[in-house]
Amino acid sequence: MKKLSLLIVTSFLLFSCEKEYHPIIENKDIPLLKRITVDGELFMEYTYTEERLPKEEKSKFHYTKHCYNNRNLLSTSEFYMDKAIFSSNSAALEQVMNRKEWVNPGNTEKSLTKIYEYNSNDQLVKTIFDRNSSTDGEYNEYTFENDRITRETMFWNGKPSSFIDFFYDSKGNLIREEKYMILDDGTQNLLTSTEYEFDNKNNPWLAFRRLMKPGKYTNLNNIVKETYTIHFEVSDPAIQKVQVSTYTYTYNHRGYPVIVNGEAEYIYE
């Protein structure tokens, strides 16, 4: 009889715990991007968790799956990619460009897992890179100011190899980033810098801010101009040291982009 009573109480507690779980819903005021088409052809697809956080990113050439903890903090990201896309062999490139089935965990080997660690304030402090083909000590560490990432330091074999500094405007838009290489003697050389200009409309990628990538996923507004500058000497005269990209948008009634550069269409849920 005691065993039966204990079983009933245990079952009740388990059931109560299940009923007490309430997902923390985010991005309630942001329309979730479901698909991107280019010239009418499907290019990207996205799925979301019940908390309205990005779960899957799907395309012909790569697939990514994101997992979160019970505080909606990103815990892992798994990446699958058709490595032939980087091949210098023209036949291999043609084959991958003509593939019909999109990359997914069932047809492609996982190439990378990122593991995310946080401090007691739920700020990202470390990203560990777990590659199938490498066991080198590869990870990134982060510095925060005003709850924004201001520096990302890359480590290789346990030593800092480079870092990126991030600069924001009063709205939180990333207006400049600078990438430095760290030499063996500790010298820091500026490699590249990128400056951004913005519209005054809504950025749909803000729904992806839990992915902890400064810029595209954290900006309040949309980038209209990007100026990329190389700060070292390049031997190839075809490479311009200053490269400028511009972006134009058509917006919906809520001020979110629906057409980008006249060719990419954003389709929301």
mmCIF file of C-alpha atoms in Angstrom:
data_model
loop_
_atom_site.group_PDB
_atom_site.id
_atom_site.type_symbol
_atom_site.label_atom_id
_atom_site.label_comp_id
_atom_site.label_asym_id
_atom_site.label_seq_id
_atom_site.Cartn_x
_atom_site.Cartn_y
_atom_site.Cartn_z
ATOM 1 C CA MET A 1 0.000 0.000 0.000
ATOM 2 C CA LYS A 2 2.885 2.336 0.868
ATOM 3 C CA LYS A 3 4.496 1.598 -2.500
ATOM 4 C CA LEU A 4 1.253 2.393 -4.298
ATOM 5 C CA SER A 5 0.869 5.664 -2.374
ATOM 6 C CA LEU A 6 4.469 6.630 -3.158
ATOM 7 C CA LEU A 7 3.910 5.878 -6.845
ATOM 8 C CA ILE A 8 0.772 8.037 -6.901
ATOM 9 C CA VAL A 9 2.558 10.935 -5.167
ATOM 10 C CA THR A 10 5.568 10.666 -7.506
ATOM 11 C CA SER A 11 3.329 10.597 -10.562
ATOM 12 C CA PHE A 12 1.452 13.633 -9.267
ATOM 13 C CA LEU A 13 4.701 15.541 -8.711
ATOM 14 C CA LEU A 14 5.963 14.706 -12.183
ATOM 15 C CA PHE A 15 2.673 15.743 -13.713
ATOM 16 C CA SER A 16 2.709 18.955 -11.675
ATOM 17 C CA CYS A 17 6.224 19.781 -12.867
ATOM 18 C CA GLU A 18 5.177 19.327 -16.470
ATOM 19 C CA LYS A 19 2.188 21.591 -15.955
ATOM 20 C CA GLU A 20 4.355 24.224 -14.235
ATOM 21 C CA TYR A 21 6.680 24.574 -17.252
ATOM 22 C CA HIS A 22 6.010 27.769 -19.137
ATOM 23 C CA PRO A 23 8.188 28.607 -22.147
ATOM 24 C CA ILE A 24 9.680 32.095 -22.199
ATOM 25 C CA ILE A 25 8.293 33.532 -25.417
ATOM 26 C CA GLU A 26 10.535 36.050 -27.179
ATOM 27 C CA ASN A 27 10.279 38.160 -30.330
ATOM 28 C CA LYS A 28 6.545 38.685 -29.857
ATOM 29 C CA ASP A 29 6.632 41.938 -31.819
ATOM 30 C CA ILE A 30 9.020 40.764 -34.555
ATOM 31 C CA PRO A 31 7.678 38.891 -37.612
ATOM 32 C CA LEU A 32 9.696 35.702 -38.018
ATOM 33 C CA LEU A 33 11.471 35.247 -41.327
ATOM 34 C CA LYS A 34 10.455 31.886 -42.829
ATOM 35 C CA ARG A 35 11.930 31.876 -46.318
ATOM 36 C CA ILE A 36 14.193 33.850 -48.637
ATOM 37 C CA THR A 37 13.823 33.529 -52.386
ATOM 38 C CA VAL A 38 16.230 34.916 -54.984
ATOM 39 C CA ASP A 39 14.840 35.624 -58.433
ATOM 40 C CA GLY A 40 11.826 33.507 -57.476
ATOM 41 C CA GLU A 41 13.863 30.445 -56.433
ATOM 42 C CA LEU A 42 13.910 29.226 -52.821
ATOM 43 C CA PHE A 43 17.282 30.099 -51.273
ATOM 44 C CA MET A 44 16.934 29.776 -47.468
ATOM 45 C CA GLU A 45 14.416 28.395 -44.968
ATOM 46 C CA TYR A 46 14.149 28.921 -41.205
ATOM 47 C CA THR A 47 12.314 27.119 -38.415
ATOM 48 C CA TYR A 48 11.786 28.257 -34.820
ATOM 49 C CA THR A 49 11.273 26.843 -31.340
ATOM 50 C CA GLU A 50 8.035 27.332 -29.407
ATOM 51 C CA GLU A 51 9.848 30.224 -27.686
ATOM 52 C CA ARG A 52 10.157 31.871 -31.135
ATOM 53 C CA LEU A 53 13.926 31.415 -31.257
ATOM 54 C CA PRO A 54 15.748 30.333 -34.445
ATOM 55 C CA LYS A 55 16.048 26.539 -34.503
ATOM 56 C CA GLU A 56 17.122 25.560 -38.026
ATOM 57 C CA GLU A 57 18.754 27.363 -40.942
ATOM 58 C CA LYS A 58 18.393 25.404 -44.173
ATOM 59 C CA SER A 59 19.874 25.856 -47.637
ATOM 60 C CA LYS A 60 21.148 23.840 -50.565
ATOM 61 C CA PHE A 61 24.742 24.029 -49.333
ATOM 62 C CA HIS A 62 24.548 24.150 -45.528
ATOM 63 C CA TYR A 63 22.333 23.326 -42.557
ATOM 64 C CA THR A 64 22.538 24.647 -38.981
ATOM 65 C CA LYS A 65 20.670 23.557 -35.851
ATOM 66 C CA HIS A 66 20.566 25.674 -32.669
ATOM 67 C CA CYS A 67 19.737 24.429 -29.150
ATOM 68 C CA TYR A 68 18.976 26.513 -26.042
ATOM 69 C CA ASN A 69 18.864 26.049 -22.293
ATOM 70 C CA ASN A 70 15.840 26.738 -20.080
ATOM 71 C CA ARG A 71 16.754 30.449 -19.927
ATOM 72 C CA ASN A 72 16.677 30.770 -23.723
ATOM 73 C CA LEU A 73 20.470 31.047 -23.884
ATOM 74 C CA LEU A 74 22.072 29.429 -26.914
ATOM 75 C CA SER A 75 23.886 26.283 -25.724
ATOM 76 C CA THR A 76 25.061 24.612 -28.951
ATOM 77 C CA SER A 77 25.013 25.131 -32.707
ATOM 78 C CA GLU A 78 25.641 22.242 -35.098
ATOM 79 C CA PHE A 79 26.850 22.965 -38.623
ATOM 80 C CA TYR A 80 26.601 20.727 -41.691
ATOM 81 C CA MET A 81 28.129 21.835 -45.000
ATOM 82 C CA ASP A 82 28.828 20.458 -48.448
ATOM 83 C CA LYS A 83 32.613 20.931 -48.416
ATOM 84 C CA ALA A 84 32.773 20.676 -52.201
ATOM 85 C CA ILE A 85 31.576 24.287 -52.310
ATOM 86 C CA PHE A 86 35.174 25.250 -51.414
ATOM 87 C CA SER A 87 36.754 22.990 -54.033
ATOM 88 C CA SER A 88 39.055 24.417 -56.704
ATOM 89 C CA ASN A 89 38.009 21.576 -59.000
ATOM 90 C CA SER A 90 35.543 22.898 -61.575
ATOM 91 C CA ALA A 91 33.802 19.534 -61.982
ATOM 92 C CA ALA A 92 33.247 19.229 -58.226
ATOM 93 C CA LEU A 93 31.956 22.788 -58.070
ATOM 94 C CA GLU A 94 29.542 22.173 -60.924
ATOM 95 C CA GLN A 95 28.261 19.048 -59.203
ATOM 96 C CA VAL A 96 27.561 20.828 -55.919
ATOM 97 C CA MET A 97 25.904 23.762 -57.670
ATOM 98 C CA ASN A 98 23.579 21.361 -59.467
ATOM 99 C CA ARG A 99 22.679 19.261 -56.442
ATOM 100 C CA LYS A 100 18.930 18.791 -55.980
ATOM 101 C CA GLU A 101 18.693 17.671 -52.352
ATOM 102 C CA TRP A 102 19.458 20.292 -49.724
ATOM 103 C CA VAL A 103 22.108 19.593 -47.093
ATOM 104 C CA ASN A 104 20.700 17.999 -43.920
ATOM 105 C CA PRO A 105 22.016 15.780 -41.087
ATOM 106 C CA GLY A 106 20.808 12.708 -42.959
ATOM 107 C CA ASN A 107 22.949 13.243 -46.069
ATOM 108 C CA THR A 108 25.932 15.277 -44.848
ATOM 109 C CA GLU A 109 28.547 14.760 -42.136
ATOM 110 C CA LYS A 110 28.603 17.318 -39.342
ATOM 111 C CA SER A 111 31.548 19.665 -39.786
ATOM 112 C CA LEU A 112 31.423 21.734 -36.597
ATOM 113 C CA THR A 113 29.749 22.085 -33.212
ATOM 114 C CA LYS A 114 29.929 25.357 -31.288
ATOM 115 C CA ILE A 115 29.477 25.184 -27.517
ATOM 116 C CA TYR A 116 28.551 28.387 -25.681
ATOM 117 C CA GLU A 117 29.418 29.275 -22.072
ATOM 118 C CA TYR A 118 27.993 32.153 -19.997
ATOM 119 C CA ASN A 119 28.754 33.985 -16.769
ATOM 120 C CA SER A 120 26.374 34.538 -13.847
ATOM 121 C CA ASN A 121 24.903 37.569 -15.654
ATOM 122 C CA ASP A 122 23.992 35.409 -18.671
ATOM 123 C CA GLN A 123 26.680 37.122 -20.761
ATOM 124 C CA LEU A 124 28.537 35.008 -23.304
ATOM 125 C CA VAL A 125 32.119 34.447 -22.136
ATOM 126 C CA LYS A 126 33.363 31.628 -24.351
ATOM 127 C CA THR A 127 32.597 29.755 -27.566
ATOM 128 C CA ILE A 128 34.339 26.399 -28.017
ATOM 129 C CA PHE A 129 34.812 24.990 -31.526
ATOM 130 C CA ASP A 130 34.512 21.207 -31.775
ATOM 131 C CA ARG A 131 35.577 20.086 -35.246
ATOM 132 C CA ASN A 132 35.534 16.484 -36.407
ATOM 133 C CA SER A 133 38.971 16.764 -38.011
ATOM 134 C CA SER A 134 40.778 18.874 -35.398
ATOM 135 C CA THR A 135 41.379 18.807 -31.659
ATOM 136 C CA ASP A 136 43.370 22.059 -31.470
ATOM 137 C CA GLY A 137 42.467 24.423 -28.634
ATOM 138 C CA GLU A 138 40.193 26.636 -30.731
ATOM 139 C CA TYR A 139 37.840 28.949 -28.861
ATOM 140 C CA ASN A 140 36.707 32.574 -28.622
ATOM 141 C CA GLU A 141 36.345 34.782 -25.550
ATOM 142 C CA TYR A 142 34.233 37.926 -25.179
ATOM 143 C CA THR A 143 34.374 41.315 -23.468
ATOM 144 C CA PHE A 144 31.159 43.221 -22.664
ATOM 145 C CA GLU A 145 30.383 46.890 -22.056
ATOM 146 C CA ASN A 146 26.841 48.160 -21.453
ATOM 147 C CA ASP A 147 25.570 44.627 -22.111
ATOM 148 C CA ARG A 148 27.071 44.603 -25.631
ATOM 149 C CA ILE A 149 29.985 42.584 -26.970
ATOM 150 C CA THR A 150 32.867 45.017 -27.526
ATOM 151 C CA ARG A 151 35.655 42.536 -28.203
ATOM 152 C CA GLU A 152 35.846 38.977 -29.497
ATOM 153 C CA THR A 153 39.254 37.335 -29.012
ATOM 154 C CA MET A 154 40.135 34.242 -31.041
ATOM 155 C CA PHE A 155 42.409 31.579 -29.525
ATOM 156 C CA TRP A 156 44.331 28.851 -31.328
ATOM 157 C CA ASN A 157 46.229 26.150 -29.432
ATOM 158 C CA GLY A 158 45.353 28.039 -26.278
ATOM 159 C CA LYS A 159 46.998 31.298 -27.399
ATOM 160 C CA PRO A 160 45.284 34.497 -28.624
ATOM 161 C CA SER A 161 45.756 34.807 -32.388
ATOM 162 C CA SER A 162 43.450 37.699 -33.318
ATOM 163 C CA PHE A 163 40.589 39.839 -32.046
ATOM 164 C CA ILE A 164 37.730 41.997 -33.308
ATOM 165 C CA ASP A 165 36.677 45.255 -31.663
ATOM 166 C CA PHE A 166 33.031 46.339 -32.047
ATOM 167 C CA PHE A 167 31.714 49.923 -31.881
ATOM 168 C CA TYR A 168 28.030 50.898 -31.607
ATOM 169 C CA ASP A 169 25.836 53.960 -31.980
ATOM 170 C CA SER A 170 23.339 55.103 -29.343
ATOM 171 C CA LYS A 171 20.651 52.797 -30.803
ATOM 172 C CA GLY A 172 22.842 49.720 -30.540
ATOM 173 C CA ASN A 173 23.616 49.477 -34.266
ATOM 174 C CA LEU A 174 27.123 48.184 -35.011
ATOM 175 C CA ILE A 175 28.766 51.113 -36.840
ATOM 176 C CA ARG A 176 32.369 49.884 -37.012
ATOM 177 C CA GLU A 177 34.405 46.751 -36.450
ATOM 178 C CA GLU A 178 38.179 46.361 -36.523
ATOM 179 C CA LYS A 179 40.039 43.059 -36.874
ATOM 180 C CA TYR A 180 43.576 42.726 -35.493
ATOM 181 C CA MET A 181 46.195 39.990 -35.769
ATOM 182 C CA ILE A 182 48.309 39.223 -32.700
ATOM 183 C CA LEU A 183 51.943 38.383 -33.506
ATOM 184 C CA ASP A 184 54.106 36.038 -31.443
ATOM 185 C CA ASP A 185 55.785 39.006 -29.733
ATOM 186 C CA GLY A 186 52.397 40.414 -28.727
ATOM 187 C CA THR A 187 52.276 43.106 -31.413
ATOM 188 C CA GLN A 188 48.739 43.901 -32.581
ATOM 189 C CA ASN A 189 48.383 44.717 -36.287
ATOM 190 C CA LEU A 190 45.161 46.147 -37.722
ATOM 191 C CA LEU A 191 44.152 43.926 -40.649
ATOM 192 C CA THR A 192 40.741 45.183 -41.758
ATOM 193 C CA SER A 193 37.974 47.531 -40.691
ATOM 194 C CA THR A 194 34.325 47.737 -41.721
ATOM 195 C CA GLU A 195 32.006 50.717 -41.291
ATOM 196 C CA TYR A 196 28.216 50.558 -41.574
ATOM 197 C CA GLU A 197 25.407 53.006 -42.307
ATOM 198 C CA PHE A 198 21.721 52.332 -41.616
ATOM 199 C CA ASP A 199 18.147 53.135 -42.554
ATOM 200 C CA ASN A 200 15.540 53.984 -39.905
ATOM 201 C CA LYS A 201 13.387 50.873 -40.459
ATOM 202 C CA ASN A 202 13.034 47.584 -38.561
ATOM 203 C CA ASN A 203 15.634 44.826 -38.805
ATOM 204 C CA PRO A 204 13.954 41.369 -38.978
ATOM 205 C CA TRP A 205 17.234 39.627 -38.089
ATOM 206 C CA LEU A 206 16.914 40.997 -34.554
ATOM 207 C CA ALA A 207 14.924 37.822 -33.851
ATOM 208 C CA PHE A 208 18.293 36.013 -34.208
ATOM 209 C CA ARG A 209 20.043 38.051 -31.487
ATOM 210 C CA ARG A 210 20.322 34.971 -29.217
ATOM 211 C CA LEU A 211 22.947 33.697 -31.689
ATOM 212 C CA MET A 212 25.283 36.281 -30.111
ATOM 213 C CA LYS A 213 26.775 37.623 -33.340
ATOM 214 C CA PRO A 214 27.268 41.427 -33.193
ATOM 215 C CA GLY A 215 25.959 43.338 -36.188
ATOM 216 C CA LYS A 216 23.374 41.762 -38.464
ATOM 217 C CA TYR A 217 21.660 39.871 -35.635
ATOM 218 C CA THR A 218 21.809 42.707 -33.078
ATOM 219 C CA ASN A 219 21.214 45.875 -35.132
ATOM 220 C CA LEU A 220 17.981 47.760 -34.578
ATOM 221 C CA ASN A 221 17.980 48.968 -38.204
ATOM 222 C CA ASN A 222 19.034 47.653 -41.632
ATOM 223 C CA ILE A 223 22.450 48.191 -43.229
ATOM 224 C CA VAL A 224 22.344 50.420 -46.326
ATOM 225 C CA LYS A 225 26.078 50.927 -46.831
ATOM 226 C CA GLU A 226 29.121 48.848 -45.907
ATOM 227 C CA THR A 227 32.697 50.116 -46.352
ATOM 228 C CA TYR A 228 35.385 47.438 -46.012
ATOM 229 C CA THR A 229 39.007 48.598 -45.774
ATOM 230 C CA ILE A 230 42.183 46.486 -45.969
ATOM 231 C CA HIS A 231 44.970 47.961 -43.835
ATOM 232 C CA PHE A 232 47.879 45.869 -45.116
ATOM 233 C CA GLU A 233 49.640 45.700 -48.463
ATOM 234 C CA VAL A 234 48.114 43.317 -50.999
ATOM 235 C CA SER A 235 50.112 41.898 -53.891
ATOM 236 C CA ASP A 236 47.140 41.334 -56.198
ATOM 237 C CA PRO A 237 46.353 44.612 -58.020
ATOM 238 C CA ALA A 238 42.829 43.341 -58.715
ATOM 239 C CA ILE A 239 42.004 43.541 -55.007
ATOM 240 C CA GLN A 240 40.803 46.983 -53.984
ATOM 241 C CA LYS A 241 41.867 48.103 -50.524
ATOM 242 C CA VAL A 242 38.556 49.923 -50.040
ATOM 243 C CA GLN A 243 35.397 48.061 -51.061
ATOM 244 C CA VAL A 244 31.940 49.616 -50.793
ATOM 245 C CA SER A 245 28.646 47.684 -50.858
ATOM 246 C CA THR A 246 25.193 49.271 -50.849
ATOM 247 C CA TYR A 247 21.788 47.771 -50.069
ATOM 248 C CA THR A 248 18.306 48.907 -51.039
ATOM 249 C CA TYR A 249 15.003 47.764 -49.542
ATOM 250 C CA THR A 250 11.304 47.676 -50.201
ATOM 251 C CA TYR A 251 9.386 47.587 -46.910
ATOM 252 C CA ASN A 252 6.024 46.238 -45.808
ATOM 253 C CA HIS A 253 3.444 48.243 -43.853
ATOM 254 C CA ARG A 254 5.239 47.453 -40.591
ATOM 255 C CA GLY A 255 8.566 48.803 -41.805
ATOM 256 C CA TYR A 256 10.273 45.427 -42.340
ATOM 257 C CA PRO A 257 12.159 44.625 -45.580
ATOM 258 C CA VAL A 258 10.375 42.422 -48.111
ATOM 259 C CA ILE A 259 12.654 42.992 -51.124
ATOM 260 C CA VAL A 260 16.450 43.434 -50.870
ATOM 261 C CA ASN A 261 18.442 44.872 -53.774
ATOM 262 C CA GLY A 262 15.540 44.155 -56.083
ATOM 263 C CA GLU A 263 16.181 40.395 -56.174
ATOM 264 C CA ALA A 264 15.888 38.748 -52.751
ATOM 265 C CA GLU A 265 12.393 38.407 -51.256
ATOM 266 C CA TYR A 266 11.836 38.021 -47.512
ATOM 267 C CA ILE A 267 8.772 35.914 -46.663
ATOM 268 C CA TYR A 268 7.499 36.055 -43.086
ATOM 269 C CA GLU A 269 5.307 33.682 -41.121
#
